[in-house]
Amino acid sequence: MHLSRFPRVHLAHLSTPLEPMKRLSKELGVDLWIKRDDCTGMSTGGNKTRKLEFLMAEALEQGADMVMTQGATQTNHGRQTAAFAAKLGLKCHILLEDRTGYQDGNYNTNGNVLLDHLHGATTEKFPGGHDMPAEMERAAETMRAKGHKVYVIPGGGSNSTGALGYVNCAFELVSQANDAGMKIDRVVHATGSSGTQAGLVTGMCAMNAQIPVLGIGTRAPQEKQEQMVFDLACKTAEKLGCPGVVSREDVMANTDYVGEGYGLPTESGIEAIRMFAELEGILLDPCYSAKGAAGLIDLARKGAFDGERIVFLHTGGAAALGGYDFAFDNTNRWVSL
Ligand SMILES: *Cc1c(COP(=O)(O)O)cnc(C)c1O
């Protein structure tokens, strides 16, 4: 698969490391590895970096001087888009949807919000349930009327252009496994706006890797999540010139770990954050990677992965932790010796 046919700005730190998680493996009795897409670079990294390499190249190709995107208050995608815009000399405006209702000061101004602003982006807040894509179109029209060339990026960077970044990741991962003589039985990761899983599944199917991908949901119910991923995978395959390569059965999501809703921390997610931090020295975030890891841990404990070698794709997000400090009780970490 020749991805260089598509415009791309090469700003990501690739290939990301593929590392064993020895202490967590021992704890859970499963052979666990981690693909460090939290280390992709661009304002600390995360899965949006790979997507934005293709999206921002398209923006430049179209002569844009401004990019616009949307997400939840603590959107990682917004922060990474702001960093790309800074690097490439474009203006960036981010529409933020209040999906949690948190009044907490850190949630509303720290973590990713702080970083959005440090990268020079402007932000605008909307209530939860607002029609954000329509709002973004309206905002883009306003700026176009003022003479700007605006490139609109969908939430999460999840369209067939952004998904190319995860087609690329599938190739990279399989190539690392081949070089190391390592057989991978399954990839597990947090899924949200669906571009990551759609790209991965399309890449895996296009090269006939025969590595199943399990998305752990962070928002939508299973049927809706799988359909979103499948629809985008079909569009991505079409863009690549291999339509029909992904079957509906190739798309698997487990949405048992969402908890009360998007962006709301769960007990199992907090436990996952503590386990990764204390056993592996790796930071997760409460909104996405912790819920993905909570699914990984629970399914491992239930024996669902017995005898398998699992690769957990770390999609990033730790930059949000400063906006979620209220979710942790660390009082017992203060001691006098
Ligand atoms: C956006 C995001 C996801 C979900 O990826 P999608 O491509 O939107 O499904 C997972 N983890 C983190 C940290 C994210 O920021």
Coordinates of C-alpha atoms and ligand atoms in Angstrom, one line a residue:
M1 CA 0.0 0.0 0.0
H2 CA 1.5 3.2 -1.2
L3 CA 0.5 6.0 1.2
S4 CA 2.9 8.5 -0.2
R5 CA 0.3 9.1 -2.9
F6 CA -1.5 11.2 -0.4
P7 CA -0.4 14.7 0.8
R8 CA 1.2 14.5 4.3
V9 CA 3.2 16.8 6.5
H10 CA 5.8 14.7 8.3
L11 CA 5.8 16.0 11.8
A12 CA 5.1 12.8 13.9
H13 CA 7.8 11.0 15.8
L14 CA 7.6 7.6 14.0
S15 CA 7.8 4.7 14.3
T16 CA 6.4 4.8 17.9
P17 CA 8.0 2.2 20.2
L18 CA 6.4 -1.3 20.7
E19 CA 7.3 -2.3 24.2
P20 CA 6.6 -5.2 26.6
M21 CA 4.6 -4.4 29.8
K22 CA 6.3 -6.9 32.0
R23 CA 4.9 -6.0 35.4
L24 CA 1.4 -5.5 34.1
S25 CA 1.7 -8.8 32.2
K26 CA 2.7 -10.6 35.4
E27 CA -0.1 -9.0 37.4
L28 CA -2.8 -10.0 34.8
G29 CA -1.3 -13.3 33.6
V30 CA -1.4 -12.2 29.9
D31 CA 1.4 -11.3 27.5
L32 CA 0.8 -7.6 27.2
W33 CA 2.7 -5.2 24.9
I34 CA 2.1 -1.5 24.3
K35 CA 2.3 0.5 21.1
R36 CA 3.3 4.0 22.3
D37 CA 1.2 6.3 20.2
D38 CA 1.2 8.6 23.2
C39 CA 4.7 9.4 22.0
T40 CA 3.9 10.6 18.5
G41 CA 5.0 14.2 19.3
M42 CA 3.2 17.5 18.6
S43 CA 2.2 18.9 22.0
T44 CA 3.1 15.7 23.9
G45 CA 1.6 13.3 21.3
G46 CA -1.4 11.1 21.0
N47 CA -3.4 9.4 18.3
K48 CA -4.5 12.7 16.6
T49 CA -0.9 13.4 15.4
R50 CA -1.0 10.6 12.8
K51 CA -4.4 11.8 11.5
L52 CA -3.4 15.5 11.4
E53 CA -0.3 14.7 9.3
F54 CA -2.8 13.9 6.5
L55 CA -5.5 16.5 7.4
M56 CA -3.2 19.4 7.7
A57 CA -1.4 18.5 4.5
E58 CA -4.9 18.7 2.8
A59 CA -5.5 22.1 4.5
L60 CA -2.2 23.4 3.1
E61 CA -2.9 22.0 -0.3
Q62 CA -6.2 23.9 -0.4
G63 CA -4.5 27.2 0.6
A64 CA -6.1 27.5 4.0
D65 CA -4.9 30.1 6.4
M66 CA -7.1 28.9 9.2
V67 CA -8.3 25.6 10.6
M68 CA -11.3 25.0 12.7
T69 CA -12.3 21.9 14.7
Q70 CA -14.5 20.9 17.6
G71 CA -14.6 18.6 20.6
A72 CA -15.3 18.3 24.3
T73 CA -13.8 20.9 26.7
Q74 CA -10.8 18.6 27.3
T75 CA -10.4 17.6 23.7
N76 CA -7.0 16.1 22.9
H77 CA -7.7 16.5 19.2
G78 CA -8.2 20.3 19.7
R79 CA -4.9 20.6 21.5
Q80 CA -3.0 18.7 18.8
T81 CA -4.7 20.6 16.0
A82 CA -3.6 23.8 17.7
A83 CA 0.0 22.6 17.9
F84 CA 0.0 21.7 14.1
A85 CA -1.5 25.0 13.3
A86 CA 1.2 26.8 15.3
K87 CA 4.0 24.8 13.6
L88 CA 2.5 25.4 10.1
G89 CA 1.7 29.1 10.7
L90 CA -2.1 28.8 10.4
K91 CA -4.8 30.3 12.7
C92 CA -6.7 27.8 14.8
H93 CA -10.2 28.1 16.3
I94 CA -11.7 25.3 18.5
L95 CA -15.4 25.0 19.3
L96 CA -15.7 23.3 22.7
E97 CA -18.8 21.4 23.8
D98 CA -19.6 21.1 27.5
R99 CA -20.4 17.4 27.6
T100 CA -19.8 16.9 31.3
G101 CA -21.4 20.0 33.0
Y102 CA -18.3 20.2 35.3
Q103 CA -18.0 23.6 36.9
D104 CA -14.5 22.7 38.2
G105 CA -11.9 25.3 37.5
N106 CA -9.1 23.0 36.4
Y107 CA -11.5 21.1 34.1
N108 CA -12.5 24.3 32.3
T109 CA -9.1 26.1 32.1
N110 CA -6.3 23.6 32.8
G111 CA -5.0 20.5 31.0
N112 CA -5.8 20.6 27.2
V113 CA -7.6 24.0 27.5
L114 CA -4.4 25.6 28.8
L115 CA -2.4 24.1 26.0
D116 CA -4.9 25.1 23.3
H117 CA -4.4 28.7 24.4
L118 CA -0.6 28.4 24.7
H119 CA -0.4 27.2 21.1
G120 CA -2.2 30.4 20.1
A121 CA -5.6 28.9 19.3
T122 CA -8.9 30.6 20.2
T123 CA -11.8 28.7 21.8
E124 CA -15.5 29.1 22.1
K125 CA -17.8 27.2 24.4
F126 CA -21.2 25.6 23.7
P127 CA -23.7 23.7 25.9
G128 CA -23.8 19.9 25.8
G129 CA -26.0 18.4 23.0
H130 CA -25.5 21.4 20.7
D131 CA -25.2 20.7 17.0
M132 CA -21.5 21.2 16.8
P133 CA -20.9 20.3 13.1
A134 CA -23.6 22.9 12.1
E135 CA -22.1 25.4 14.6
M136 CA -18.7 24.8 13.0
E137 CA -20.0 25.4 9.5
R138 CA -21.6 28.6 10.7
A139 CA -18.4 29.8 12.3
A140 CA -16.4 28.9 9.2
E141 CA -18.8 30.9 7.0
T142 CA -18.4 33.9 9.3
M143 CA -14.6 33.7 9.0
R144 CA -14.8 33.1 5.2
A145 CA -16.9 36.3 4.9
K146 CA -14.0 38.1 6.6
G147 CA -11.7 36.8 3.9
H148 CA -10.2 33.7 5.5
K149 CA -9.6 30.4 3.8
V150 CA -10.9 28.0 6.4
Y151 CA -10.3 24.3 6.5
V152 CA -12.8 22.5 8.7
I153 CA -11.6 19.4 10.5
P154 CA -14.4 17.1 11.9
G155 CA -14.4 16.2 15.6
G156 CA -11.5 13.8 16.4
G157 CA -10.1 14.3 12.9
S158 CA -12.2 11.3 11.9
N159 CA -12.9 11.2 8.2
S160 CA -11.2 9.1 5.5
T161 CA -8.3 11.5 5.2
G162 CA -7.5 11.4 9.0
A163 CA -8.0 7.6 9.1
L164 CA -5.1 7.2 6.6
G165 CA -2.9 8.0 9.7
Y166 CA -4.1 4.7 11.3
V167 CA -3.8 2.7 8.1
N168 CA -0.2 3.8 8.3
C169 CA 0.0 2.7 11.9
A170 CA -1.3 -0.7 11.0
F171 CA 1.5 -1.1 8.5
E172 CA 4.0 0.2 11.0
L173 CA 2.9 -2.2 13.8
V174 CA 2.9 -5.3 11.5
S175 CA 6.3 -4.4 10.1
Q176 CA 7.7 -4.0 13.7
A177 CA 6.2 -7.4 14.6
N178 CA 7.7 -9.0 11.5
D179 CA 11.1 -7.5 12.1
A180 CA 11.0 -8.8 15.7
G181 CA 9.7 -12.2 14.8
M182 CA 6.7 -11.5 17.1
K183 CA 3.2 -12.8 16.5
I184 CA 0.4 -10.5 17.6
D185 CA -2.9 -12.1 18.5
R186 CA -5.0 -9.0 19.0
V187 CA -4.8 -5.2 19.2
V188 CA -6.9 -3.4 21.9
H189 CA -7.5 0.4 22.1
A190 CA -9.9 3.1 23.1
T191 CA -12.4 4.1 20.4
G192 CA -14.4 7.3 20.2
S193 CA -15.0 9.3 17.0
S194 CA -13.9 6.1 15.2
G195 CA -11.0 7.2 12.9
T196 CA -8.4 5.3 14.8
Q197 CA -10.1 1.9 14.6
A198 CA -11.4 2.5 11.1
G199 CA -7.9 3.2 9.9
L200 CA -6.4 0.3 11.8
V201 CA -9.0 -2.2 10.6
T202 CA -8.7 -1.0 7.0
G203 CA -4.9 -1.3 7.1
M204 CA -5.0 -4.8 8.7
C205 CA -7.6 -6.0 6.2
A206 CA -5.8 -4.4 3.2
M207 CA -2.6 -6.3 4.0
N208 CA -4.4 -9.4 5.2
A209 CA -2.6 -9.3 8.6
Q210 CA -5.2 -11.4 10.3
I211 CA -4.8 -9.4 13.5
P212 CA -8.2 -8.7 15.1
V213 CA -8.7 -5.2 16.5
L214 CA -10.9 -4.6 19.6
G215 CA -12.1 -1.1 20.2
I216 CA -13.1 -0.3 23.8
G217 CA -15.9 2.3 23.6
T218 CA -15.8 5.7 25.3
R219 CA -19.2 7.2 24.3
A220 CA -21.6 5.4 22.0
P221 CA -23.4 2.1 22.5
Q222 CA -22.0 -0.9 20.8
E223 CA -24.2 -1.1 17.7
K224 CA -23.8 2.6 16.9
Q225 CA -20.0 2.5 17.6
E226 CA -19.4 -0.5 15.4
Q227 CA -21.5 1.0 12.6
M228 CA -19.6 4.3 12.8
V229 CA -16.3 2.5 12.6
F230 CA -17.5 0.2 9.7
D231 CA -18.9 3.1 7.7
L232 CA -15.6 5.1 8.0
A233 CA -13.5 2.0 7.3
C234 CA -15.5 1.5 4.0
K235 CA -14.9 5.1 3.0
T236 CA -11.2 4.7 3.9
A237 CA -10.9 1.5 1.8
E238 CA -12.5 3.3 -1.1
K239 CA -10.0 6.2 -0.8
L240 CA -7.2 3.7 -0.8
G241 CA -8.5 2.0 -3.9
C242 CA -9.5 -1.3 -2.2
P243 CA -13.2 -0.9 -1.7
G244 CA -15.0 -3.8 0.1
V245 CA -11.8 -5.0 1.8
V246 CA -13.3 -4.6 5.3
S247 CA -16.3 -6.8 6.4
R248 CA -18.7 -5.9 9.1
E249 CA -17.4 -8.8 11.3
D250 CA -13.9 -7.2 11.2
V251 CA -15.3 -4.3 13.3
M252 CA -15.5 -5.2 17.0
A253 CA -16.3 -2.8 19.8
N254 CA -16.9 -3.5 23.5
T255 CA -18.8 -0.6 25.1
D256 CA -19.1 -2.0 28.7
Y257 CA -16.6 0.4 30.1
V258 CA -18.1 3.8 29.1
G259 CA -19.6 4.3 32.6
E260 CA -22.1 7.1 33.1
G261 CA -21.0 8.9 29.9
Y262 CA -18.4 10.5 27.7
G263 CA -15.7 12.3 29.7
L264 CA -16.9 11.1 33.1
P265 CA -14.3 9.1 34.9
T266 CA -15.1 5.6 36.0
E267 CA -13.8 3.6 39.0
S268 CA -12.3 0.9 36.7
G269 CA -10.7 3.7 34.6
I270 CA -9.1 5.3 37.7
E271 CA -7.8 1.8 38.8
A272 CA -6.4 1.4 35.3
I273 CA -4.6 4.8 35.5
R274 CA -3.1 3.8 38.8
M275 CA -2.0 0.3 37.6
F276 CA -0.3 1.7 34.4
A277 CA 1.3 4.5 36.3
E278 CA 2.5 2.4 39.2
L279 CA 3.5 -0.8 37.4
E280 CA 4.7 0.6 34.1
G281 CA 5.5 4.3 34.6
I282 CA 2.9 5.1 31.8
L283 CA 0.3 7.8 32.1
L284 CA -3.3 7.3 30.8
D285 CA -6.2 9.8 30.7
P286 CA -9.6 9.3 32.4
C287 CA -11.7 10.0 29.2
Y288 CA -10.2 7.6 26.7
S289 CA -7.0 5.5 27.3
A290 CA -8.1 4.7 30.9
K291 CA -11.4 3.3 29.7
G292 CA -9.6 1.4 27.0
A293 CA -7.2 0.0 29.6
A294 CA -10.0 -0.8 32.0
G295 CA -11.5 -3.0 29.3
L296 CA -8.2 -4.6 28.7
I297 CA -7.7 -5.3 32.4
D298 CA -11.2 -6.6 33.0
L299 CA -11.2 -8.8 30.0
A300 CA -7.8 -10.2 30.9
R301 CA -9.0 -11.0 34.4
K302 CA -12.0 -12.8 33.0
G303 CA -9.7 -14.9 30.8
A304 CA -10.8 -13.5 27.5
F305 CA -7.2 -13.2 26.3
D306 CA -5.8 -16.4 27.8
G307 CA -2.9 -17.6 25.7
E308 CA -2.8 -14.5 23.6
R309 CA -0.2 -11.8 23.0
I310 CA -2.1 -8.5 23.2
V311 CA -0.9 -5.1 22.0
F312 CA -2.5 -2.2 23.7
L313 CA -2.4 0.8 21.4
H314 CA -1.9 3.8 23.8
T315 CA -3.8 6.6 22.1
G316 CA -2.4 9.3 24.4
G317 CA -4.5 11.9 26.4
A318 CA -2.4 12.4 29.5
A319 CA -2.3 16.1 28.8
A320 CA -5.9 16.1 30.1
L321 CA -4.9 14.9 33.6
G322 CA -4.4 18.4 34.9
G323 CA -8.0 19.1 34.1
Y324 CA -9.2 16.0 36.0
D325 CA -7.2 16.3 39.3
F326 CA -10.5 16.2 41.2
A327 CA -11.0 12.6 40.1
F328 CA -8.1 11.4 42.2
D329 CA -7.7 11.1 45.9
N330 CA -4.0 11.1 46.6
T331 CA -4.1 12.3 50.2
N332 CA -2.3 9.1 51.4
R333 CA 0.7 10.0 49.2
W334 CA 1.6 12.8 51.6
V335 CA 3.6 11.3 54.4
S336 CA 6.1 12.3 57.0
L337 CA 9.0 9.9 57.5
Ligands
LIG1 C1 -9.5 10.9 20.3 C2 -9.0 9.9 21.2 C3 -9.3 8.5 21.2 C4 -10.3 8.0 20.3 O1 -9.9 7.9 18.9 P1 -10.9 8.0 17.8 O2 -10.1 8.0 16.5 O3 -11.7 9.3 18.0 O4 -11.9 6.9 17.9 C5 -8.7 7.7 22.1 N1 -7.8 8.1 23.0 C6 -7.5 9.4 23.1 C7 -6.5 9.8 24.1 C8 -8.0 10.3 22.2 O5 -7.7 11.6 22.4

